[in-house]
XYZ file of C-alpha atoms in Angstrom:
746
model
C 26.806 -0.268 19.570
C 24.245 1.391 17.250
C 24.168 4.844 17.461
C 22.151 6.680 20.316
C 20.122 9.393 18.815
C 17.786 12.045 20.179
C 14.259 11.715 19.394
C 13.848 15.100 17.667
C 16.862 14.898 15.843
C 15.735 11.347 14.218
C 12.321 12.595 13.320
C 14.156 15.823 11.908
C 16.673 13.660 10.121
C 14.195 11.143 8.482
C 11.860 14.109 7.218
C 14.899 15.622 5.791
C 16.134 12.592 4.329
C 16.379 13.354 0.194
C 13.701 10.606 -1.179
C 15.435 7.794 -3.133
C 14.333 7.582 -6.555
C 11.825 4.847 -6.665
C 9.905 6.103 -9.643
C 7.722 3.536 -11.289
C 9.338 3.294 -14.658
C 9.049 1.695 -17.915
C 6.084 4.080 -19.580
C 6.336 4.654 -22.996
C 5.145 7.369 -24.483
C 1.371 7.324 -25.729
C 0.088 10.908 -26.409
C -1.380 13.322 -23.661
C -4.164 11.144 -21.965
C -1.612 8.281 -21.327
C 1.376 11.009 -19.856
C -1.599 12.613 -17.854
C -2.813 9.207 -16.200
C 0.762 8.180 -15.573
C 2.409 11.140 -14.313
C 2.436 11.105 -10.692
C 0.767 14.006 -8.736
C 3.669 16.453 -7.006
C 2.447 19.215 -5.154
C 6.120 20.447 -4.363
C 6.368 20.456 -8.390
C 3.268 22.433 -8.849
C 3.155 26.096 -9.452
C 2.387 27.763 -6.156
C -1.246 28.157 -7.652
C -1.427 24.868 -8.372
C -3.873 22.228 -6.485
C -5.021 19.079 -6.351
C -9.228 18.250 -6.593
C -10.798 14.917 -5.615
C -13.723 13.608 -7.382
C -15.927 10.631 -6.585
C -17.247 9.239 -9.885
C -19.851 6.566 -9.201
C -20.275 5.740 -13.137
C -16.474 4.735 -13.068
C -16.717 0.611 -12.960
C -14.145 -0.387 -15.283
C -11.331 1.006 -17.448
C -13.574 1.220 -20.103
C -14.826 4.388 -18.570
C -11.086 5.639 -16.849
C -10.305 5.259 -20.640
C -13.082 7.768 -21.793
C -12.007 10.361 -19.056
C -8.677 10.234 -19.840
C -9.313 11.526 -23.256
C -11.798 13.994 -22.385
C -9.788 15.843 -19.932
C -5.938 15.331 -21.870
C -7.004 18.134 -24.064
C -7.320 20.689 -21.150
C -5.283 23.475 -20.283
C -4.432 23.621 -16.653
C -4.337 20.076 -15.712
C -1.041 18.924 -14.234
C -1.902 15.285 -13.415
C -4.355 12.704 -13.545
C -4.539 10.045 -10.081
C -7.520 7.181 -11.103
C -8.399 4.615 -8.625
C -10.867 2.598 -10.169
C -11.607 0.081 -7.472
C -12.623 3.216 -4.994
C -14.381 5.135 -7.732
C -12.269 8.324 -7.852
C -9.842 10.388 -9.607
C -7.435 13.061 -8.204
C -6.990 16.106 -10.722
C -3.959 18.220 -10.376
C -4.746 21.600 -11.812
C -4.344 25.342 -11.603
C -7.209 26.891 -9.877
C -8.866 28.523 -12.739
C -9.153 25.390 -14.482
C -11.757 23.789 -11.832
C -14.952 24.670 -13.711
C -13.457 23.306 -17.049
C -12.677 20.294 -15.273
C -16.119 19.556 -13.492
C -17.925 20.427 -16.856
C -15.949 18.112 -18.845
C -17.047 15.207 -16.034
C -20.573 16.318 -16.250
C -20.412 15.924 -19.771
C -19.583 12.390 -19.728
C -22.748 11.646 -17.046
C -20.657 9.265 -15.361
C -22.281 10.934 -11.938
C -19.269 12.921 -10.864
C -19.130 14.652 -7.777
C -16.606 17.176 -6.361
C -15.342 16.229 -2.581
C -14.655 17.894 0.261
C -11.069 18.904 0.552
C -11.176 18.340 4.000
C -12.811 14.990 4.244
C -12.329 13.369 0.741
C -13.990 10.134 1.872
C -16.199 9.254 -1.213
C -19.991 8.562 -0.795
C -21.425 5.117 -0.838
C -21.834 4.115 -4.517
C -25.604 3.382 -5.213
C -26.502 -0.037 -6.507
C -25.883 -0.734 -9.907
C -28.510 -1.247 -12.615
C -32.170 -1.978 -12.121
C -32.549 -5.223 -11.486
C -36.701 -5.322 -11.937
C -35.926 -3.214 -15.736
C -33.333 -6.160 -16.296
C -35.775 -9.104 -15.263
C -37.836 -7.922 -17.520
C -36.005 -7.118 -19.999
C -34.829 -10.915 -20.138
C -38.184 -11.869 -20.661
C -38.608 -9.858 -23.868
C -35.129 -11.284 -24.945
C -35.999 -15.502 -24.274
C -39.635 -14.526 -25.745
C -38.142 -13.214 -29.027
C -35.825 -16.100 -29.297
C -38.976 -18.658 -28.758
C -40.892 -17.000 -31.045
C -38.458 -16.665 -33.944
C -37.564 -20.095 -33.481
C -41.624 -21.217 -33.492
C -42.684 -18.677 -36.354
C -39.330 -17.565 -37.765
C -38.865 -13.894 -38.844
C -42.078 -11.740 -38.253
C -42.530 -7.858 -36.653
C -43.620 -9.574 -33.575
C -39.824 -10.933 -33.108
C -38.856 -7.595 -34.138
C -41.095 -5.860 -31.345
C -40.118 -8.234 -28.428
C -36.506 -7.711 -29.470
C -36.694 -3.811 -29.274
C -38.711 -4.124 -25.963
C -35.664 -6.252 -24.341
C -33.028 -3.564 -26.247
C -34.758 -0.816 -24.567
C -35.525 -2.177 -21.278
C -31.957 -3.513 -20.326
C -29.510 -1.391 -23.005
C -30.617 2.413 -22.280
C -27.225 3.042 -20.501
C -25.369 1.327 -22.854
C -26.600 3.230 -25.772
C -25.978 6.400 -23.673
C -22.971 5.561 -22.489
C -21.368 4.254 -26.046
C -22.806 7.683 -27.807
C -20.973 9.569 -25.428
C -17.574 7.516 -26.055
C -18.119 7.779 -29.736
C -18.745 11.045 -29.753
C -15.436 11.619 -27.858
C -13.899 9.463 -30.327
C -13.415 6.622 -27.987
C -13.931 2.773 -28.914
C -14.530 1.537 -25.198
C -16.667 -1.196 -24.868
C -19.660 0.380 -24.543
C -18.912 2.027 -28.309
C -18.297 -2.127 -29.391
C -21.473 -3.231 -28.129
C -23.911 -0.496 -29.239
C -22.004 -0.743 -32.753
C -22.536 -4.709 -32.709
C -26.242 -4.556 -31.250
C -27.360 -2.177 -33.779
C -25.715 -3.793 -36.883
C -27.198 -6.984 -35.131
C -30.238 -5.019 -35.736
C -29.822 -3.775 -39.374
C -29.082 -7.348 -40.719
C -32.021 -9.074 -39.226
C -30.450 -10.703 -36.416
C -33.222 -9.556 -33.904
C -33.864 -12.137 -31.547
C -29.434 -12.629 -31.098
C -28.989 -8.672 -30.588
C -31.960 -8.650 -27.701
C -30.001 -11.627 -26.122
C -26.636 -9.861 -26.375
C -27.465 -6.937 -24.931
C -29.830 -8.551 -21.897
C -26.478 -10.624 -21.003
C -23.748 -7.795 -21.383
C -26.220 -5.763 -18.856
C -26.509 -8.683 -16.668
C -22.789 -9.077 -16.600
C -21.998 -5.607 -15.796
C -23.903 -5.664 -12.826
C -22.403 -8.849 -11.708
C -18.796 -7.332 -12.389
C -19.784 -4.244 -10.423
C -20.944 -6.085 -7.398
C -18.092 -8.538 -7.304
C -15.661 -5.390 -7.353
C -17.773 -4.175 -4.532
C -15.869 -7.046 -2.511
C -12.141 -5.806 -3.303
C -14.015 -1.680 -2.231
C -15.205 -3.167 1.067
C -11.986 -5.121 1.820
C -10.533 -1.160 2.434
C -14.051 0.275 3.593
C -13.788 -2.678 6.210
C -11.011 -0.727 7.953
C -12.495 2.948 7.905
C -15.669 0.805 10.159
C -13.641 -0.525 12.636
C -13.491 2.625 14.795
C -16.777 3.980 16.930
C -18.609 6.384 15.907
C -18.608 8.030 19.323
C -16.476 7.783 23.076
C -17.527 8.395 26.373
C -15.519 11.874 27.064
C -14.623 13.566 30.515
C -16.378 16.861 30.927
C -14.895 20.117 32.844
C -17.203 19.207 35.555
C -16.276 15.601 35.776
C -19.121 14.263 33.863
C -18.653 11.588 31.591
C -20.659 11.757 28.629
C -21.083 10.302 24.922
C -19.440 12.340 21.847
C -18.953 11.966 18.481
C -15.370 10.811 18.261
C -14.849 13.212 15.317
C -15.543 16.258 17.817
C -13.095 14.779 20.322
C -10.004 16.685 20.069
C -6.287 16.085 21.418
C -5.906 15.889 25.554
C -9.444 14.552 26.131
C -9.322 11.726 28.491
C -11.636 8.695 27.512
C -13.306 5.912 29.544
C -13.355 2.745 27.862
C -15.332 -0.537 29.031
C -14.714 -4.010 28.578
C -15.486 -4.990 25.108
C -15.611 -1.523 23.726
C -13.348 -0.858 20.810
C -10.943 2.064 21.264
C -12.562 5.204 19.124
C -8.883 7.207 18.995
C -5.043 6.526 19.399
C -3.966 7.649 23.267
C -1.846 6.763 26.214
C -3.456 4.660 29.261
C -3.407 7.178 32.177
C -5.385 4.933 34.903
C -6.093 1.358 35.154
C -4.824 -1.627 32.871
C -6.605 -4.258 30.123
C -5.497 -6.857 27.587
C -6.004 -4.744 24.438
C -6.679 -6.881 20.713
C -4.597 -5.214 18.120
C -4.997 -7.309 15.121
C -6.958 -4.790 13.350
C -3.741 -2.807 13.458
C -0.931 -5.188 13.927
C -2.048 -8.503 12.867
C -1.286 -10.244 16.563
C -3.338 -12.823 17.174
C -3.009 -12.774 21.024
C -4.056 -9.577 23.273
C -1.552 -7.475 24.903
C -1.617 -6.267 28.202
C -1.568 -2.731 28.207
C -1.029 -0.285 31.551
C -0.157 3.103 32.572
C 1.962 5.074 30.371
C 1.201 2.172 27.521
C -0.027 3.520 24.017
C -3.219 2.223 22.587
C -4.894 2.400 18.890
C -8.096 3.047 17.203
C -10.153 0.376 16.175
C -8.210 -2.121 18.667
C -10.574 -3.628 21.011
C -10.602 -3.607 25.179
C -10.841 -7.160 26.037
C -10.891 -6.943 29.438
C -10.856 -4.335 32.366
C -11.853 -0.818 32.395
C -9.253 2.197 32.092
C -9.198 6.059 31.344
C -7.438 7.555 28.483
C -5.448 10.487 27.111
C -6.050 11.200 23.246
C -3.169 11.654 21.513
C -4.427 12.234 17.955
C -7.244 13.111 16.060
C -9.814 11.273 14.536
C -7.939 11.915 10.877
C -4.845 11.479 12.466
C -4.983 8.058 14.293
C -2.885 5.209 13.499
C -5.718 3.362 11.807
C -6.080 6.647 9.248
C -3.092 6.640 8.614
C -3.095 3.123 7.350
C -6.228 3.260 5.634
C -4.771 6.415 3.876
C -1.798 4.745 2.811
C -3.736 1.742 1.283
C -5.754 3.884 -0.641
C -3.004 5.950 -2.090
C -1.093 2.450 -3.027
C -3.895 1.268 -4.749
C -3.896 4.484 -6.922
C -0.367 3.764 -7.891
C 0.456 1.384 -10.860
C 1.856 -1.871 -10.582
C 4.321 -2.843 -13.388
C 2.245 -5.557 -14.166
C -0.794 -3.185 -14.449
C 1.112 -0.573 -16.739
C 1.894 -3.389 -18.974
C -1.538 -4.069 -19.724
C -2.746 -0.638 -19.940
C -0.459 -0.253 -22.251
C -1.434 -2.960 -24.767
C -5.008 -2.561 -24.231
C -4.531 1.103 -25.853
C -3.016 -0.564 -28.543
C -5.325 -3.654 -29.318
C -8.961 -2.336 -28.895
C -8.161 0.327 -32.111
C -6.260 -2.740 -33.634
C -9.257 -5.022 -33.434
C -11.674 -2.681 -34.779
C -9.410 -2.090 -37.425
C -9.330 -5.958 -37.975
C -13.179 -6.091 -37.660
C -13.665 -3.262 -40.211
C -11.859 -5.325 -42.594
C -13.723 -8.464 -42.464
C -16.881 -6.662 -42.970
C -15.530 -5.295 -46.264
C -13.041 -6.927 -47.781
C -14.195 -10.495 -48.268
C -17.463 -9.356 -49.955
C -15.542 -6.883 -51.970
C -12.392 -8.813 -53.461
C -14.108 -12.786 -52.992
C -17.826 -12.021 -53.987
C -18.498 -13.537 -50.672
C -22.070 -12.685 -48.627
C -21.948 -8.988 -47.040
C -24.089 -10.059 -44.626
C -22.230 -13.221 -43.334
C -19.120 -10.945 -42.728
C -20.921 -8.296 -41.297
C -21.908 -10.797 -38.790
C -18.476 -11.844 -38.248
C -17.116 -8.514 -37.754
C -20.195 -7.696 -35.288
C -18.871 -10.558 -33.391
C -15.292 -9.797 -33.293
C -16.337 -6.244 -31.776
C -17.821 -8.551 -29.082
C -15.291 -10.149 -28.364
C -12.517 -7.409 -28.796
C -13.169 -5.101 -25.214
C -10.273 -5.854 -22.883
C -12.235 -5.365 -20.245
C -11.184 -8.728 -18.381
C -7.859 -8.465 -18.852
C -7.348 -4.514 -17.736
C -9.734 -5.070 -14.656
C -7.479 -8.139 -13.738
C -4.732 -6.391 -12.287
C -6.168 -3.346 -10.101
C -8.185 -6.477 -8.585
C -6.004 -8.289 -8.040
C -3.241 -6.077 -6.820
C -5.676 -4.030 -4.168
C -6.827 -7.664 -2.894
C -3.239 -8.232 -2.222
C -3.145 -4.931 -0.926
C -5.756 -5.140 1.441
C -5.235 -8.795 2.299
C -2.201 -7.581 3.699
C -3.003 -4.506 5.580
C -5.386 -7.201 7.734
C -2.266 -8.695 9.042
C -0.419 -5.831 9.758
C 1.655 -5.394 6.840
C 0.884 -1.734 5.176
C 2.256 -1.730 1.405
C 3.065 1.642 -0.403
C 2.149 0.394 -3.204
C 1.499 -2.595 -6.282
C 5.333 -1.947 -7.669
C 6.481 -3.182 -3.901
C 3.597 -5.933 -3.807
C 5.327 -7.247 -7.360
C 8.661 -6.654 -6.409
C 8.768 -8.721 -3.264
C 8.493 -12.112 -5.061
C 11.961 -11.101 -6.809
C 13.725 -10.458 -3.723
C 17.323 -12.229 -3.716
C 19.300 -10.137 -0.487
C 17.469 -8.963 2.996
C 19.351 -6.688 4.919
C 18.521 -6.409 8.423
C 19.288 -3.985 11.328
C 20.445 -5.798 14.777
C 19.167 -3.802 17.539
C 15.175 -3.758 17.802
C 14.746 -5.555 14.605
C 16.613 -8.883 15.265
C 16.608 -8.475 18.892
C 14.215 -7.139 21.585
C 16.131 -3.807 21.745
C 15.442 -3.657 25.308
C 19.319 -4.840 26.330
C 19.766 -4.710 30.247
C 23.000 -3.657 31.370
C 25.787 -6.304 32.278
C 28.974 -5.317 33.020
C 30.529 -1.402 34.635
C 34.154 -0.881 34.982
C 36.003 2.729 35.748
C 39.327 3.588 34.905
C 41.718 6.620 35.513
C 40.698 6.264 39.298
C 37.010 8.015 37.952
C 34.267 7.340 41.122
C 32.047 4.904 40.595
C 28.804 6.626 41.246
C 29.857 9.837 39.380
C 30.773 7.956 36.375
C 27.372 6.408 36.025
C 25.686 9.292 36.980
C 27.362 11.492 34.152
C 26.902 8.338 31.664
C 23.026 8.069 32.777
C 22.469 11.961 32.030
C 24.205 11.838 28.350
C 22.132 8.528 27.665
C 18.673 9.999 28.915
C 19.001 12.592 26.212
C 19.011 9.509 23.576
C 15.984 7.291 22.814
C 18.275 4.245 21.326
C 17.845 1.190 23.843
C 21.756 0.737 24.665
C 21.180 4.546 25.896
C 18.138 3.478 27.847
C 19.574 0.715 29.605
C 22.400 2.837 31.316
C 19.457 5.397 32.217
C 16.776 2.355 33.564
C 19.933 0.988 35.759
C 21.291 4.340 37.124
C 17.444 5.088 38.230
C 17.303 1.760 39.626
C 19.701 2.329 41.789
C 18.628 6.280 43.039
C 21.416 7.777 40.664
C 20.985 11.488 40.375
C 21.322 12.763 37.184
C 22.745 15.983 36.275
C 21.684 18.813 33.435
C 23.342 18.458 30.395
C 24.313 21.461 27.964
C 25.761 22.070 24.576
C 24.265 17.952 23.572
C 25.361 16.513 20.455
C 24.414 13.541 18.648
C 27.207 11.730 16.674
C 25.658 9.788 13.823
C 27.333 6.164 14.046
C 29.342 7.061 17.417
C 27.387 7.978 20.030
C 26.860 11.824 21.411
C 28.522 14.342 23.814
C 27.342 17.565 25.926
C 28.973 19.374 28.559
C 28.040 18.951 32.152
C 29.435 21.326 34.528
C 33.023 22.711 33.098
C 33.795 19.413 31.410
C 32.932 18.246 28.124
C 31.845 14.499 28.238
C 31.519 11.665 25.488
C 29.345 8.881 25.674
C 30.062 6.554 22.360
C 30.984 3.327 21.046
C 34.595 1.495 20.623
C 35.441 3.385 17.436
C 34.729 6.582 18.449
C 37.411 5.984 21.110
C 39.849 5.088 18.541
C 39.148 7.985 16.026
C 39.790 10.337 19.494
C 43.075 8.460 20.243
C 42.494 7.477 23.504
C 42.325 4.134 23.083
C 45.057 1.709 24.970
C 46.371 -1.447 24.672
C 45.025 -3.345 27.743
C 41.624 -1.577 27.702
C 41.218 -3.111 23.757
C 41.725 -6.318 25.527
C 39.040 -5.637 28.092
C 36.437 -4.638 25.412
C 37.417 -7.502 23.001
C 36.736 -9.948 25.912
C 32.991 -8.614 26.344
C 32.525 -8.135 22.812
C 33.318 -11.706 22.460
C 30.435 -12.665 24.707
C 28.135 -10.837 22.445
C 27.948 -7.936 24.596
C 27.508 -4.308 23.503
C 30.211 -1.764 25.004
C 30.001 2.147 25.833
C 32.504 4.232 27.090
C 32.264 7.348 28.987
C 35.285 9.909 27.849
C 36.627 13.171 28.305
C 38.687 14.786 26.313
C 41.782 13.145 26.990
C 41.013 9.760 29.111
C 38.402 6.677 29.045
C 36.907 7.397 31.964
C 34.398 4.291 32.175
C 33.131 1.627 30.100
C 29.671 -0.140 30.201
C 28.430 -3.614 28.948
C 25.028 -4.350 27.927
C 23.330 -7.189 26.346
C 20.411 -7.829 24.245
C 18.057 -11.114 23.714
C 17.623 -12.180 20.109
C 14.173 -12.727 19.138
C 12.991 -15.893 18.701
C 10.392 -14.816 16.099
C 13.948 -13.665 14.291
C 15.471 -16.975 14.072
C 11.689 -18.384 12.549
C 11.946 -15.290 10.241
C 15.311 -16.103 9.101
C 14.687 -19.645 8.633
C 11.520 -18.862 6.236
C 13.287 -16.706 4.204
C 16.383 -19.213 3.539
C 13.414 -21.771 2.708
C 12.121 -18.910 0.367
C 15.904 -18.707 -1.475
C 16.278 -15.050 -0.008
C 19.784 -14.605 1.530
C 20.270 -12.417 4.724
C 23.095 -10.180 6.333
C 22.851 -8.428 9.205
C 23.965 -4.542 9.146
C 24.767 -3.085 12.454
C 26.903 -0.636 14.163
C 27.554 -2.496 16.934
C 31.017 -3.892 17.200
C 31.878 -6.681 15.149
C 32.205 -9.417 17.764
C 28.816 -8.819 18.845
C 27.345 -8.870 14.915
C 29.046 -12.501 14.793
C 27.570 -13.771 17.950
C 24.324 -12.502 17.152
C 24.285 -13.767 13.887
C 25.000 -17.036 15.057
C 21.875 -17.035 17.061
C 19.766 -16.106 13.975
C 21.326 -17.576 11.551
C 21.841 -15.171 8.955
C 24.495 -15.878 5.570
C 26.738 -12.997 6.715
C 27.162 -10.595 9.530
C 28.923 -6.897 9.528
C 29.625 -4.870 12.362
C 31.015 -1.634 13.055
C 29.252 0.353 10.052
C 28.371 4.037 10.352
C 24.500 5.334 8.246
C 26.820 5.132 5.015
C 28.859 2.388 5.321
C 25.209 0.456 5.645
C 24.186 2.862 2.364
C 27.569 1.444 0.922
C 26.780 -2.245 1.756
C 23.172 -2.400 0.179
C 24.643 -0.312 -3.158
C 27.166 -3.192 -3.050
C 24.527 -5.710 -3.093
C 22.658 -3.953 -5.575
C 25.057 -3.822 -8.028
C 25.352 -7.830 -7.988
C 22.157 -7.894 -9.415
C 18.608 -8.513 -7.963
C 16.032 -6.959 -5.640
C 17.481 -6.496 -2.455
C 15.180 -5.261 0.465
C 16.237 -3.779 4.178
C 14.998 -3.644 7.419
C 15.438 -1.229 10.056
C 13.449 1.110 12.699
C 16.142 3.821 13.345
C 17.682 6.980 11.722
C 20.929 5.211 11.114
C 19.003 2.390 8.858
C 17.256 5.539 6.789
C 19.877 6.217 4.056
C 19.798 2.197 3.339
C 16.256 2.023 3.482
C 15.894 4.703 1.205
C 18.296 3.360 -1.182
C 16.963 -0.889 -1.044
C 14.374 -1.837 -3.388
C 12.122 -2.237 -0.855
C 12.908 -0.896 2.367
C 10.439 -2.664 5.587
C 9.821 -0.338 8.824
C 9.864 -2.127 11.998
C 7.565 -1.769 14.819
C 5.379 0.835 12.660
C 2.651 1.149 14.306
C 3.345 3.971 16.850
C 5.628 5.768 14.217
C 4.655 8.087 11.716
C 7.420 8.688 9.985
C 8.155 4.910 9.439
C 4.228 5.015 7.933
C 5.034 7.631 5.880
C 8.656 6.739 4.497
C 9.128 3.155 4.259
C 7.657 1.236 1.027
C 6.394 -1.589 3.504
C 6.052 -1.120 7.234
C 5.610 -4.051 9.457
C 2.781 -2.651 12.160
C 4.518 -4.763 14.978
C 8.295 -5.852 15.643
C 7.588 -9.426 14.189
C 10.174 -10.361 11.139
C 8.278 -13.228 10.229
C 5.565 -11.070 8.561
C 8.202 -10.236 5.599
C 8.384 -13.999 4.579
C 4.022 -13.609 4.774
C 4.596 -10.770 2.720
C 7.309 -12.333 0.256
C 4.435 -15.384 0.079
C 1.736 -12.828 -1.204
C 3.692 -11.416 -3.766
C 4.060 -14.814 -4.912
C 0.450 -15.484 -4.791
C -0.649 -12.571 -6.646
C 1.763 -12.496 -9.549
C 1.170 -15.997 -10.206
C -3.116 -14.844 -10.048
C -1.817 -12.359 -12.210
C -0.390 -14.340 -14.931
C -3.326 -16.673 -15.156
C -5.804 -14.152 -15.190
C -3.558 -12.563 -18.205
C -3.320 -15.736 -19.901
C -7.043 -16.775 -19.944
C -8.159 -13.298 -20.918
C -6.089 -13.577 -23.882
C -6.665 -17.071 -24.324
C -10.231 -16.548 -24.846
C -10.051 -14.472 -27.234
C -7.984 -16.204 -29.187
C -9.894 -18.959 -29.341
C -13.026 -16.779 -29.822
C -10.873 -15.014 -32.718
C -10.379 -18.455 -34.451
C -14.011 -19.599 -33.703
C -15.627 -16.597 -35.966
C -13.441 -17.045 -38.653
C -14.334 -20.773 -39.175
C -18.353 -19.191 -38.661
C -19.082 -21.260 -35.273
C -18.797 -18.264 -33.209
C -22.182 -16.338 -32.371
C -22.737 -12.730 -30.674
C -24.441 -14.101 -27.562
C -21.616 -16.316 -27.251
C -19.208 -14.119 -27.569
C -20.644 -11.502 -24.798
C -21.451 -14.417 -22.875
C -17.502 -15.851 -23.329
C -16.283 -12.039 -22.558
C -18.011 -10.996 -19.672
C -17.853 -14.624 -17.951
C -14.158 -14.338 -18.262
C -14.094 -10.629 -16.746
C -16.267 -12.400 -13.977
C -13.399 -15.283 -13.307
C -10.440 -12.382 -13.009
C -12.082 -10.507 -10.573
C -13.019 -13.835 -8.324
C -9.765 -15.080 -9.059
C -7.876 -12.065 -7.576
C -10.423 -11.951 -4.945
C -9.083 -15.139 -3.567
C -6.258 -13.372 -2.257
C -8.416 -11.935 0.438
C -8.079 -15.388 2.172
C -4.351 -15.349 1.386
């Protein structure tokens, strides 16, 4: 059997487990700004005076602003880390306490509307609508009018006046951002556009300069509003919980109370059709609960007294009273939202590559544009105005905004789509790795099986009294939360068997438990431990082998010298497990079952579910060894489990999947991917989503670079104009955003 463990030991062991080294690697050195941007925040590594401050920056719409902030803060002393979340428009700064005023002042100087958030409630405010549409519409009228007048009457002071009016009405914010960028020696899109439009005005291309500025501003507004869809995907999760709930008062009356004011232990009444405000345990009544927002289950789940319920779920029918078990900021939904937001801030491998590429690409193109402007006129006698114009077109098309924005939007859309289906992915790195999964190791009890075995066989030995033997075994089993132990306890309680007190209780990882009852020490252990104790016999081996070949798990009760009784329990395979393994094989993923149960039972269960391999009789370190063996053969290895026995293997695998994480704090905190219910079919869904994300990322990168290459050729051929370049660049930005948002429908 898999090892029984106590609840408090499981939590303690998981929390003390050394973290596997799954840090995102592959970053090359690129200066202080890049180093700070990529360095993860690790509070344990900071000095005792260090802290983390969160800023909401509503002006941070594009990687353009992110790059500007990096370069501005890189020179400040006392900063230990920078953690950008472009989609949520937030920045977490790790720093010593004395550095906060300088950080705030530096952000204020960039005029991006940075605001320090409350550390106890760091939820960013809803960003204001981007752009003044009335002013933009007026700028558009002036720009079109300047083009019409120029076509009709040629160059005149009227064309210049209309063009300047369009630039002032639609481009003051761009000029302001551009000046700040130039002042901070940062060649971002605003700086390039400012230089390009100003240059066009000076060489007499007035109408075109006006049209370029209007198109650029319009595209920025559309792009920002498109990005709001990705932001709203997470914000929608936050709005699932009602703001108020009906709470019982000390005098017995019921009053509507703000959900944030409700504390653990309060009693809440829920009517049919209401959303549940906080996590809790049902005290009175029963109902069918729609848990789709948490677990992704399509059908309501029946809940009765003693069952746990989650904030954000919907009471379909019936009325009940429940006791609050977690406050508003500690609910399962709140932890999911926090985990997804943290995942958004982590950079996936593709995103790191694109960021690195953009850092070198933009200065290189700026240098090329400068060469285009001066080299031909100086060395070939070409016309200055012609080649300056071509250089300005290059500046417009140069910005890598479309390329850089494509990756975070796609990754965040994938994370949000997974969360809607009850799959909590802890970072873009795991979303990208999933498509390459080659081996998936699965625990047995509670993962492939229902984890609710029932006692099927019982036999005493050495003349032991049956009633006493069951009482001793159930007493030891009652101290464990393992499904096999629960089967023994339930069977004893059903027959009304009294359970004596156990002292000096000890869990034996991978083997069982032992404790003192009265004056004697007893063991409730597996077959392997009996052999280690040296009290196994040939006739016992024969009897146990017969039960194990039937796919049953055997637990033995012993004292220091003899086996007193043995119990056989049987579990049932989940129908979803068979389907999941079949889907995994169809996706090219090989499967292996790793269990502490005996090899005969492992083979019997494996035959039912169809795994490629099955290994039984494994201790936690054995499971870890098997994972390391799979890793050494190459490819990405995943591990699925739900208990402390699986924790070392989960940590060592490239991707650790935790089963049934909805009720477990530790699973949500420690797993790379948490399946909020017990349905293994979510793993094939995760793999398909990972592959879809990779496809969209490739499409976006190829399109963004391809269009720039085309316009580079058209520019040197003299066929590209500035307004065409800005239209193509911003059109590409919009395309990659919308393409990334398609993942929300997956």
